[in-house]
């Protein structure tokens, strides 16, 4: 999930560029800006939506709107990495996209759908606790100040005894529906090298 701000005026140009670069079968084109999706995902296509938690913070960006572009399932192979680089390039060159402190980069990992519910709960809870244990000494040192500690409502610390809800650095709420664990900690970025390095870590 890539969060960014961009001018509404570049919406059509971006959609055209996505279709030309990826093909009609790889991008769900919204009927209009008024029908942009939010919270919708697809295993096969990129989905563009508004995101009200993402907003301009500087006077020079006040004409921009907050967007979230959700990817289809991408594998850890050269084809998927190339596709990600292509999309990131289109966001910046065709949409005029940029990131600020309100943006995040959320990565869903794994396919745990075939595991038994008890094993699923135990493994996901253990993963979340272990992440919390190393959070301050490792992960917080690799991200921007806005994503450290417990200061961001949308990626709260896992280093706590009580975790409920999805707005944590490690979100396990999707594991029963989508079979994924979501890492919400990384700040918004449109740089492929940063995203791929974080994914690999």
XYZ file of N, CA, C and O in Angstrom:
804
model
N 0.856 -1.169 0.000
C 0.000 0.000 0.000
C 0.900 1.229 0.000
O 1.659 1.452 0.936
N 0.803 2.032 -1.044
C 1.626 3.224 -1.203
C 0.773 4.458 -0.967
O -0.172 4.712 -1.717
N 1.079 5.215 0.061
C 0.349 6.450 0.354
C 1.162 7.642 -0.135
O 2.373 7.703 0.079
N 0.473 8.598 -0.772
C 1.160 9.774 -1.309
C 0.146 10.882 -1.544
O -1.073 10.650 -1.504
N 0.639 12.075 -1.782
C -0.221 13.176 -2.198
C 0.106 13.515 -3.649
O 1.234 13.313 -4.104
N -0.908 14.007 -4.384
C -0.720 14.344 -5.795
C -1.822 15.294 -6.230
O -2.902 15.321 -5.636
N -1.571 16.070 -7.285
C -2.607 16.979 -7.801
C -3.734 16.201 -8.481
O -3.474 15.314 -9.287
N -4.966 16.566 -8.174
C -6.110 15.933 -8.836
C -6.056 16.112 -10.346
O -6.531 15.261 -11.095
N -5.484 17.203 -10.781
C -5.463 17.512 -12.220
C -4.671 16.490 -13.031
O -4.829 16.397 -14.249
N -3.826 15.702 -12.385
C -3.020 14.702 -13.097
C -3.636 13.304 -13.056
O -3.019 12.336 -13.514
N -4.845 13.200 -12.517
C -5.496 11.907 -12.330
C -5.622 11.124 -13.642
O -5.211 9.976 -13.745
N -6.194 11.746 -14.661
C -6.420 11.051 -15.937
C -5.104 10.658 -16.592
O -4.975 9.543 -17.127
N -4.135 11.557 -16.554
C -2.834 11.243 -17.156
C -2.195 10.041 -16.469
O -1.622 9.161 -17.129
N -2.308 9.979 -15.155
C -1.741 8.843 -14.420
C -2.449 7.539 -14.783
O -1.806 6.523 -15.026
N -3.783 7.569 -14.817
C -4.537 6.353 -15.160
C -4.172 5.867 -16.560
O -3.998 4.655 -16.786
N -4.054 6.791 -17.499
C -3.667 6.406 -18.863
C -2.275 5.782 -18.879
O -2.036 4.775 -19.560
N -1.364 6.380 -18.124
C 0.013 5.873 -18.078
C 0.059 4.484 -17.452
O 0.814 3.611 -17.909
N -0.749 4.241 -16.418
C -0.793 2.917 -15.778
C -1.301 1.874 -16.763
O -0.741 0.769 -16.866
N -2.354 2.204 -17.489
C -2.901 1.252 -18.463
C -1.914 0.980 -19.585
O -1.765 -0.164 -20.031
N -1.246 2.009 -20.051
C -0.273 1.834 -21.137
C 0.930 1.008 -20.696
O 1.445 0.184 -21.453
N 1.375 1.215 -19.465
C 2.577 0.532 -18.988
C 2.298 -0.894 -18.532
O 3.116 -1.792 -18.751
N 1.135 -1.117 -17.902
C 0.863 -2.417 -17.281
C -0.182 -3.238 -18.018
O -0.245 -4.454 -17.844
N -1.038 -2.580 -18.797
C -2.121 -3.286 -19.472
C -3.419 -3.173 -18.694
O -3.423 -2.969 -17.475
N -4.540 -3.316 -19.387
C -5.860 -3.190 -18.767
C -6.100 -4.252 -17.701
O -6.871 -4.035 -16.760
N -5.451 -5.393 -17.846
C -5.691 -6.488 -16.908
C -4.942 -6.322 -15.598
O -5.102 -7.122 -14.682
N -4.149 -5.256 -15.479
C -3.310 -5.104 -14.283
C -3.655 -3.871 -13.448
O -3.078 -3.652 -12.397
N -4.608 -3.058 -13.921
C -4.964 -1.831 -13.205
C -6.469 -1.627 -13.257
O -7.069 -1.659 -14.333
N -7.102 -1.438 -12.095
C -8.533 -1.131 -12.054
C -8.683 0.371 -12.209
O -8.350 1.134 -11.301
N -9.147 0.789 -13.359
C -9.307 2.221 -13.611
C -10.615 2.713 -12.989
O -11.696 2.232 -13.358
N -10.548 3.666 -12.076
C -11.788 4.219 -11.515
C -12.593 4.914 -12.609
O -12.031 5.499 -13.533
N -13.904 4.856 -12.514
C -14.762 5.492 -13.514
C -14.553 7.004 -13.529
O -14.640 7.644 -14.559
N -14.303 7.565 -12.345
C -14.031 8.997 -12.228
C -13.323 9.235 -10.899
O -13.188 8.322 -10.084
N -12.890 10.463 -10.689
C -12.261 10.778 -9.410
C -13.251 10.648 -8.259
O -12.861 10.387 -7.130
N -14.537 10.827 -8.555
C -15.552 10.721 -7.498
C -15.788 9.280 -7.066
O -16.397 9.039 -6.028
N -15.332 8.327 -7.873
C -15.581 6.916 -7.553
C -14.309 6.177 -7.151
O -14.233 4.964 -7.277
N -13.321 6.933 -6.683
C -12.086 6.275 -6.267
C -12.350 5.349 -5.085
O -13.124 5.672 -4.183
N -11.690 4.220 -5.092
C -11.886 3.217 -4.058
C -11.037 3.541 -2.837
O -10.000 4.157 -2.930
N -11.482 3.095 -1.663
C -10.622 3.101 -0.490
C -10.851 1.804 0.258
O -11.989 1.393 0.458
N -9.786 1.170 0.652
C -9.908 -0.069 1.395
C -10.186 -1.277 0.526
O -10.367 -2.380 1.024
N -10.241 -1.079 -0.777
C -10.459 -2.209 -1.681
C -9.114 -2.716 -2.172
O -8.206 -1.931 -2.451
N -8.979 -4.006 -2.256
C -7.738 -4.584 -2.765
C -8.072 -5.660 -3.794
O -9.206 -6.122 -3.876
N -7.085 -6.020 -4.557
C -7.251 -7.061 -5.571
C -5.989 -7.900 -5.589
O -4.892 -7.379 -5.439
N -6.135 -9.185 -5.753
C -4.956 -10.045 -5.825
C -4.261 -9.925 -7.173
O -3.110 -10.301 -7.318
N -4.970 -9.377 -8.190
C -4.443 -9.346 -9.557
C -4.173 -7.944 -10.107
O -3.483 -7.814 -11.111
N -4.734 -6.901 -9.483
C -4.650 -5.567 -10.072
C -4.270 -4.497 -9.045
O -4.540 -4.638 -7.859
N -3.680 -3.419 -9.556
C -3.425 -2.220 -8.759
C -4.744 -1.478 -8.594
O -5.533 -1.372 -9.534
N -4.987 -0.949 -7.383
C -6.230 -0.249 -7.072
C -5.899 1.119 -6.478
O -5.162 1.214 -5.492
N -6.453 2.172 -7.074
C -6.214 3.540 -6.620
C -7.395 4.025 -5.791
O -8.550 3.848 -6.181
N -7.104 4.655 -4.642
C -8.175 5.195 -3.807
C -7.751 6.470 -3.117
O -6.564 6.783 -3.017
N -8.743 7.233 -2.649
C -8.455 8.371 -1.784
C -8.117 7.852 -0.394
O -8.585 6.798 0.026
N -7.333 8.608 0.343
C -7.048 8.265 1.734
C -7.137 9.556 2.547
O -6.297 10.442 2.410
N -8.153 9.653 3.393
C -8.378 10.886 4.148
C -7.346 11.116 5.248
O -7.224 12.232 5.759
N -6.620 10.071 5.630
C -5.581 10.261 6.646
C -4.317 10.875 6.042
O -3.424 11.311 6.764
N -4.241 10.897 4.713
C -3.094 11.462 3.998
C -3.501 12.836 3.481
O -4.517 12.975 2.801
N -2.713 13.846 3.790
C -3.109 15.211 3.443
C -1.885 16.098 3.274
O -0.813 15.797 3.803
N -2.032 17.202 2.568
C -0.931 18.155 2.434
C -0.575 18.779 3.774
O -1.442 18.986 4.626
N 0.694 19.074 3.967
C 1.140 19.705 5.212
C 1.861 21.026 4.962
O 2.135 21.751 5.902
N 2.168 21.319 3.704
C 2.867 22.560 3.362
C 1.975 23.418 2.492
O 1.173 22.900 1.716
N 2.146 24.711 2.587
C 1.298 25.634 1.836
C 1.414 25.405 0.331
O 0.435 25.534 -0.407
N 2.588 25.027 -0.144
C 2.782 24.802 -1.577
C 2.099 23.561 -2.108
O 1.977 23.379 -3.319
N 1.639 22.685 -1.209
C 0.995 21.429 -1.620
C -0.514 21.441 -1.389
O -1.165 20.411 -1.525
N -1.080 22.581 -1.064
C -2.479 22.624 -0.640
C -3.470 22.226 -1.733
O -4.609 21.920 -1.452
N -3.070 22.213 -2.987
C -3.972 21.771 -4.045
C -3.955 20.270 -4.260
O -4.630 19.759 -5.148
N -3.190 19.557 -3.449
C -3.039 18.111 -3.635
C -4.017 17.334 -2.749
O -4.514 17.850 -1.761
N -4.236 16.077 -3.137
C -5.116 15.198 -2.384
C -4.339 13.956 -1.949
O -3.344 13.592 -2.566
N -4.836 13.308 -0.906
C -4.201 12.093 -0.406
C -4.706 10.858 -1.129
O -5.918 10.659 -1.259
N -3.782 10.033 -1.604
C -4.124 8.811 -2.333
C -3.446 7.597 -1.702
O -2.426 7.718 -1.031
N -4.051 6.446 -1.963
C -3.423 5.169 -1.617
C -3.518 4.268 -2.845
O -4.606 4.070 -3.392
N -2.374 3.740 -3.254
C -2.339 2.793 -4.377
C -1.969 1.430 -3.806
O -0.884 1.245 -3.253
N -2.904 0.507 -3.924
C -2.714 -0.841 -3.385
C -2.292 -1.778 -4.509
O -2.914 -1.804 -5.575
N -1.256 -2.535 -4.257
C -0.730 -3.428 -5.293
C -1.465 -4.762 -5.301
O -2.063 -5.162 -4.303
N -1.393 -5.461 -6.422
C -1.795 -6.871 -6.423
C -0.725 -7.669 -5.683
O 0.268 -7.106 -5.210
N -0.894 -8.967 -5.594
C 0.136 -9.809 -4.987
C 1.392 -9.726 -5.846
O 1.357 -9.982 -7.048
N 2.480 -9.316 -5.229
C 3.776 -9.250 -5.905
C 4.689 -10.300 -5.280
O 4.711 -10.455 -4.062
N 5.416 -10.996 -6.102
C 6.336 -12.019 -5.607
C 7.740 -11.441 -5.504
O 8.038 -10.384 -6.040
N 8.584 -12.129 -4.798
C 9.966 -11.679 -4.630
C 10.777 -12.171 -5.828
O 11.628 -13.035 -5.724
N 10.468 -11.615 -7.014
C 11.186 -11.995 -8.226
C 11.446 -10.742 -9.062
O 10.939 -9.657 -8.767
N 12.241 -10.902 -10.108
C 12.639 -9.754 -10.915
C 11.450 -9.075 -11.591
O 11.411 -7.850 -11.710
N 10.475 -9.861 -12.047
C 9.320 -9.293 -12.735
C 8.518 -8.368 -11.808
O 8.125 -7.264 -12.202
N 8.281 -8.814 -10.580
C 7.522 -7.996 -9.633
C 8.304 -6.756 -9.214
O 7.731 -5.667 -9.060
N 9.605 -6.901 -9.042
C 10.426 -5.742 -8.667
C 10.437 -4.706 -9.788
O 10.361 -3.500 -9.535
N 10.492 -5.171 -11.023
C 10.448 -4.259 -12.167
C 9.105 -3.548 -12.237
O 9.033 -2.343 -12.499
N 8.039 -4.290 -12.001
C 6.702 -3.690 -12.024
C 6.565 -2.624 -10.936
O 6.019 -1.542 -11.177
N 7.060 -2.906 -9.752
C 7.015 -1.931 -8.658
C 7.781 -0.666 -9.036
O 7.291 0.451 -8.837
N 8.960 -0.826 -9.596
C 9.753 0.341 -10.017
C 9.009 1.159 -11.071
O 9.027 2.394 -11.050
N 8.348 0.478 -12.001
C 7.591 1.162 -13.044
C 6.474 2.003 -12.438
O 6.291 3.176 -12.788
N 5.717 1.415 -11.516
C 4.597 2.116 -10.890
C 5.085 3.306 -10.062
O 4.504 4.399 -10.134
N 6.141 3.125 -9.303
C 6.685 4.233 -8.506
C 7.123 5.381 -9.408
O 6.902 6.558 -9.091
N 7.715 5.060 -10.542
C 8.129 6.083 -11.497
C 6.927 6.837 -12.060
O 6.954 8.062 -12.199
N 5.837 6.126 -12.349
C 4.634 6.759 -12.878
C 3.971 7.661 -11.845
O 3.421 8.714 -12.191
N 4.016 7.263 -10.588
C 3.436 8.105 -9.529
C 4.135 9.457 -9.492
O 3.491 10.502 -9.371
N 5.454 9.447 -9.617
C 6.197 10.710 -9.522
C 6.176 11.500 -10.824
O 5.993 12.720 -10.804
N 6.321 10.833 -11.966
C 6.446 11.565 -13.232
C 5.101 11.937 -13.853
O 4.955 13.012 -14.417
N 4.100 11.054 -13.748
C 2.816 11.305 -14.393
C 1.762 11.887 -13.449
O 0.917 12.668 -13.860
N 1.818 11.478 -12.182
C 0.831 11.958 -11.209
C 1.371 13.169 -10.440
O 0.619 13.921 -9.833
N 2.696 13.345 -10.453
C 3.292 14.417 -9.656
C 3.245 14.100 -8.176
O 3.171 14.996 -7.328
N 3.293 12.796 -7.852
C 3.163 12.367 -6.467
C 4.390 12.668 -5.626
O 5.514 12.697 -6.122
N 4.140 12.900 -4.353
C 5.208 13.078 -3.367
C 4.692 12.605 -2.013
O 3.492 12.375 -1.845
N 5.594 12.457 -1.075
C 5.206 11.987 0.257
C 5.520 13.056 1.297
O 6.354 13.931 1.072
N 4.827 12.950 2.423
C 5.097 13.813 3.565
C 4.886 13.007 4.847
O 4.719 11.785 4.797
N 4.854 13.684 5.962
C 4.813 13.008 7.257
C 3.503 12.242 7.482
O 3.450 11.341 8.324
N 2.445 12.544 6.730
C 1.169 11.837 6.902
C 1.119 10.520 6.140
O 0.167 9.754 6.294
N 2.112 10.256 5.300
C 2.106 9.067 4.434
C 2.826 7.889 5.080
O 3.791 8.062 5.816
N 2.356 6.706 4.752
C 3.014 5.483 5.195
C 3.173 4.526 4.025
O 2.557 4.698 2.967
N 4.018 3.515 4.213
C 4.191 2.439 3.242
C 3.885 1.142 3.974
O 4.613 0.773 4.896
N 2.811 0.481 3.605
C 2.354 -0.713 4.313
C 2.609 -1.948 3.451
O 2.244 -1.969 2.275
N 3.216 -2.945 4.053
C 3.593 -4.148 3.309
C 2.944 -5.375 3.936
O 3.135 -5.645 5.125
N 2.172 -6.095 3.131
C 1.563 -7.355 3.570
C 2.467 -8.501 3.118
O 2.861 -8.561 1.965
N 2.742 -9.395 4.046
C 3.667 -10.496 3.757
C 3.003 -11.828 4.078
O 2.334 -11.975 5.099
N 3.230 -12.798 3.189
C 2.890 -14.176 3.500
C 1.533 -14.613 2.997
O 0.695 -13.817 2.594
N 1.352 -15.906 3.032
C 0.067 -16.508 2.720
C -0.139 -17.647 3.711
O 0.369 -18.744 3.533
N -0.886 -17.326 4.763
C -1.040 -18.268 5.867
C -2.422 -18.912 5.888
O -2.849 -19.455 6.900
N -3.135 -18.840 4.760
C -4.531 -19.294 4.723
C -4.698 -20.773 5.046
O -5.754 -21.195 5.495
N -3.675 -21.577 4.792
C -3.815 -23.028 4.977
C -3.473 -23.497 6.393
O -3.586 -24.671 6.691
N -3.093 -22.564 7.273
C -2.749 -22.951 8.636
C -4.006 -23.088 9.498
O -5.021 -22.450 9.243
N -3.934 -23.938 10.511
C -5.033 -24.069 11.462
C -5.169 -22.791 12.281
O -4.183 -22.110 12.553
N -6.392 -22.472 12.711
C -6.653 -21.210 13.408
C -5.805 -21.041 14.660
O -5.275 -19.958 14.917
N -5.639 -22.104 15.446
C -4.861 -21.981 16.682
C -3.399 -21.690 16.369
O -2.780 -20.829 16.979
N -2.838 -22.405 15.385
C -1.447 -22.157 14.989
C -1.282 -20.752 14.437
O -0.296 -20.074 14.703
N -2.276 -20.328 13.676
C -2.260 -18.996 13.077
C -2.205 -17.930 14.161
O -1.391 -17.008 14.120
N -3.076 -18.047 15.165
C -3.123 -17.067 16.256
C -1.813 -17.063 17.031
O -1.251 -16.011 17.320
N -1.312 -18.257 17.362
C -0.075 -18.346 18.148
C 1.118 -17.767 17.403
O 1.927 -17.027 17.965
N 1.245 -18.113 16.116
C 2.389 -17.627 15.347
C 2.327 -16.122 15.114
O 3.327 -15.426 15.229
N 1.138 -15.607 14.798
C 1.017 -14.175 14.550
C 1.234 -13.373 15.834
O 1.896 -12.330 15.817
N 0.724 -13.856 16.944
C 0.924 -13.169 18.222
C 2.391 -13.189 18.618
O 2.931 -12.191 19.111
N 3.045 -14.320 18.402
C 4.471 -14.439 18.707
C 5.295 -13.493 17.837
O 6.219 -12.826 18.319
N 4.948 -13.408 16.556
C 5.662 -12.522 15.635
C 5.519 -11.070 16.085
O 6.484 -10.305 16.105
N 4.304 -10.694 16.468
C 4.034 -9.328 16.904
C 4.822 -8.998 18.175
O 5.418 -7.929 18.297
N 4.858 -9.933 19.125
C 5.611 -9.713 20.367
C 7.111 -9.607 20.103
O 7.801 -8.757 20.666
N 7.619 -10.477 19.231
C 9.055 -10.439 18.918
C 9.429 -9.144 18.215
O 10.491 -8.570 18.468
N 8.560 -8.678 17.340
C 8.808 -7.398 16.670
C 8.867 -6.285 17.717
O 9.732 -5.410 17.668
N 7.929 -6.318 18.661
C 7.912 -5.331 19.738
C 9.180 -5.362 20.575
O 9.688 -4.318 20.997
N 9.725 -6.552 20.782
C 10.943 -6.690 21.589
C 12.128 -5.983 20.925
O 12.949 -5.351 21.582
N 12.215 -6.085 19.594
C 13.328 -5.483 18.854
C 12.984 -4.100 18.269
O 13.817 -3.494 17.603
N 11.783 -3.656 18.535
C 11.281 -2.435 17.891
C 12.176 -1.220 18.137
O 12.605 -0.555 17.195
N 12.459 -0.911 19.390
C 13.220 0.296 19.704
C 14.694 0.189 19.315
O 15.281 1.138 18.799
N 15.279 -0.979 19.546
C 16.725 -1.102 19.320
C 17.084 -1.377 17.861
O 18.232 -1.184 17.450
N 16.122 -1.811 17.050
C 16.419 -2.117 15.645
C 15.528 -1.308 14.699
O 15.991 -0.407 14.005
N 14.241 -1.623 14.680
C 13.365 -1.093 13.634
C 13.160 0.415 13.721
O 13.108 1.099 12.693
N 13.016 0.951 14.938
C 12.820 2.401 15.076
C 14.033 3.188 14.576
O 13.905 4.350 14.208
N 15.189 2.578 14.562
C 16.396 3.270 14.115
C 16.491 3.350 12.587
O 17.336 4.057 12.059
N 15.628 2.610 11.895
C 15.697 2.543 10.438
C 14.634 3.383 9.739
O 14.623 3.464 8.513
N 13.749 4.007 10.500
C 12.649 4.764 9.910
C 12.692 6.216 10.375
O 13.450 6.568 11.282
N 11.872 7.045 9.777
C 11.846 8.470 10.126
C 11.264 8.657 11.532
O 10.543 7.786 12.036
N 11.546 9.794 12.171
C 11.052 10.040 13.537
C 9.537 9.910 13.670
O 9.047 9.510 14.728
N 8.794 10.218 12.620
C 7.328 10.154 12.687
C 6.801 8.730 12.821
O 5.632 8.528 13.141
N 7.646 7.717 12.600
C 7.208 6.318 12.668
C 7.860 5.578 13.830
O 7.786 4.354 13.913
N 8.503 6.305 14.730
C 9.183 5.679 15.867
C 8.310 5.729 17.118
O 7.396 6.539 17.217
N 8.650 4.851 18.071
C 7.970 4.885 19.360
C 6.482 4.660 19.235
O 6.021 3.837 18.455
N 5.733 5.429 20.018
C 4.286 5.243 20.071
C 3.553 6.537 19.744
O 2.443 6.759 20.194
N 4.191 7.404 18.945
C 3.632 8.715 18.692
C 2.712 8.823 17.489
O 2.099 9.860 17.276
N 2.610 7.758 16.684
C 1.790 7.819 15.476
C 0.555 6.935 15.645
O 0.662 5.728 15.850
N -0.606 7.544 15.551
C -1.867 6.815 15.762
C -2.016 5.634 14.814
O -2.611 4.613 15.164
N -1.479 5.755 13.595
C -1.695 4.729 12.577
C -0.643 3.632 12.588
O -0.749 2.661 11.841
N 0.404 3.777 13.392
C 1.375 2.675 13.560
C 1.914 2.730 14.992
O 3.044 3.103 15.238
N 1.080 2.291 15.914
C 1.436 2.311 17.327
C 2.425 1.203 17.658
O 2.573 0.234 16.933
N 3.058 1.371 18.793
C 4.102 0.441 19.211
C 3.559 -0.954 19.493
O 2.475 -1.114 20.055
N 4.342 -1.966 19.121
C 4.034 -3.359 19.481
C 4.680 -3.714 20.811
O 4.482 -4.814 21.324
N 5.472 -2.800 21.355
C 6.178 -3.027 22.617
C 5.256 -2.675 23.775
O 5.495 -1.762 24.549
N 4.155 -3.408 23.861
C 3.148 -3.169 24.879
C 2.474 -4.482 25.221
O 2.463 -5.412 24.424
N 1.911 -4.555 26.393
C 1.288 -5.813 26.827
C -0.117 -5.977 26.244
O -0.651 -7.068 26.199
N -0.727 -4.891 25.803
C -2.087 -4.948 25.281
C -2.127 -4.449 23.842
O -1.891 -3.269 23.579
N -2.403 -5.340 22.905
C -2.493 -4.983 21.496
C -3.847 -5.425 20.970
O -4.186 -6.601 20.994
N -4.644 -4.456 20.534
C -5.923 -4.790 19.913
C -6.202 -3.758 18.829
O -5.970 -2.574 19.020
N -6.663 -4.211 17.690
C -6.899 -3.316 16.570
C -5.826 -3.461 15.510
O -4.875 -4.232 15.656
N -5.954 -2.686 14.463
C -5.040 -2.845 13.325
C -3.988 -1.763 13.223
O -3.052 -1.882 12.447
N -4.098 -0.685 13.988
C -3.166 0.431 13.839
C -1.904 0.246 14.687
O -1.565 1.071 15.533
N -1.226 -0.857 14.442
C 0.046 -1.138 15.089
C 1.109 -1.361 14.020
O 0.786 -1.641 12.870
N 2.368 -1.225 14.420
C 3.453 -1.394 13.455
C 3.365 -2.753 12.773
O 3.640 -2.876 11.585
N 2.979 -3.757 13.544
C 2.662 -5.062 12.969
C 1.180 -5.316 13.201
O 0.725 -5.407 14.336
N 0.430 -5.409 12.120
C -1.007 -5.635 12.192
C -1.296 -7.084 11.818
O -1.004 -7.506 10.704
N -1.858 -7.828 12.760
C -2.185 -9.230 12.502
C -3.681 -9.438 12.229
O -4.126 -10.568 12.085
N -4.441 -8.347 12.146
C -5.888 -8.455 11.971
C -6.272 -9.098 10.639
O -7.332 -9.692 10.509
N -5.410 -8.961 9.625
C -5.735 -9.482 8.290
C -5.392 -10.952 8.102
O -5.671 -11.524 7.054
N -4.785 -11.546 9.104
C -4.255 -12.895 8.899
C -5.375 -13.917 8.705
O -5.223 -14.895 7.970
N -6.530 -13.690 9.324
C -7.625 -14.645 9.181
C -8.430 -14.401 7.910
O -9.011 -15.321 7.354
N -8.466 -13.168 7.423
C -9.216 -12.885 6.195
C -8.382 -13.038 4.935
O -8.763 -13.734 3.998
N -7.196 -12.395 4.931
C -6.355 -12.386 3.736
C -5.150 -13.308 3.850
O -4.450 -13.550 2.874
N -4.873 -13.794 5.055
C -3.715 -14.656 5.241
C -2.403 -13.905 5.199
O -1.387 -14.448 4.769
N -2.417 -12.626 5.626
C -1.188 -11.833 5.602
C -0.944 -11.140 6.940
O -1.877 -10.866 7.698
N 0.319 -10.870 7.202
C 0.723 -9.989 8.287
C 1.138 -8.668 7.646
O 1.891 -8.659 6.674
N 0.638 -7.572 8.190
C 0.908 -6.253 7.609
C 1.913 -5.487 8.456
O 1.738 -5.327 9.662
N 2.978 -5.018 7.815
C 3.926 -4.125 8.477
C 3.561 -2.695 8.077
O 3.618 -2.338 6.908
N 3.202 -1.875 9.078
C 2.734 -0.514 8.836
C 3.768 0.543 9.244
O 3.481 1.730 9.207
N 4.973 0.130 9.629
C 5.881 1.071 10.264
C 6.590 2.035 9.315
O 6.835 3.179 9.678
N 6.935 1.605 8.122
C 7.783 2.447 7.274
C 7.063 3.719 6.850
O 5.885 3.710 6.523
N 7.800 4.819 6.840
C 7.245 6.097 6.385
C 6.913 6.029 4.905
O 7.378 5.158 4.188
N 6.133 6.970 4.458
C 5.814 7.041 3.040
C 7.065 7.253 2.216
O 7.924 8.062 2.561
N 7.186 6.507 1.136
C 8.316 6.674 0.223
C 7.898 6.231 -1.173
O 7.046 5.343 -1.320
N 8.481 6.861 -2.158
C 8.275 6.468 -3.557
C 9.595 6.022 -4.161
O 9.748 6.013 -5.384
N 10.536 5.640 -3.298
C 11.848 5.173 -3.730
C 11.886 3.647 -3.670
O 11.740 3.045 -2.600
N 12.107 3.032 -4.823
C 12.091 1.571 -4.908
C 13.141 0.940 -4.002
O 12.889 -0.090 -3.368
N 14.325 1.534 -3.941
C 15.403 0.938 -3.145
C 15.012 0.828 -1.678
O 15.271 -0.192 -1.022
N 14.371 1.870 -1.145
C 13.947 1.839 0.260
C 12.880 0.771 0.486
O 12.935 0.018 1.462
N 11.902 0.721 -0.411
C 10.807 -0.244 -0.247
C 11.318 -1.677 -0.348
O 10.984 -2.538 0.478
N 12.146 -1.958 -1.339
C 12.650 -3.317 -1.520
C 13.579 -3.725 -0.377
O 13.543 -4.887 0.053
N 14.349 -2.799 0.141
C 15.222 -3.115 1.283
C 14.390 -3.429 2.518
O 14.685 -4.369 3.270
N 13.326 -2.662 2.748
C 12.438 -2.888 3.904
C 11.710 -4.214 3.751
O 11.574 -4.964 4.713
N 11.255 -4.519 2.539
C 10.591 -5.794 2.291
C 11.528 -6.963 2.583
O 11.127 -7.952 3.210
N 12.756 -6.840 2.143
C 13.711 -7.923 2.337
C 14.014 -8.117 3.821
O 14.091 -9.242 4.307
N 14.171 -7.009 4.546
C 14.397 -7.099 5.986
C 13.231 -7.786 6.682
O 13.420 -8.675 7.513
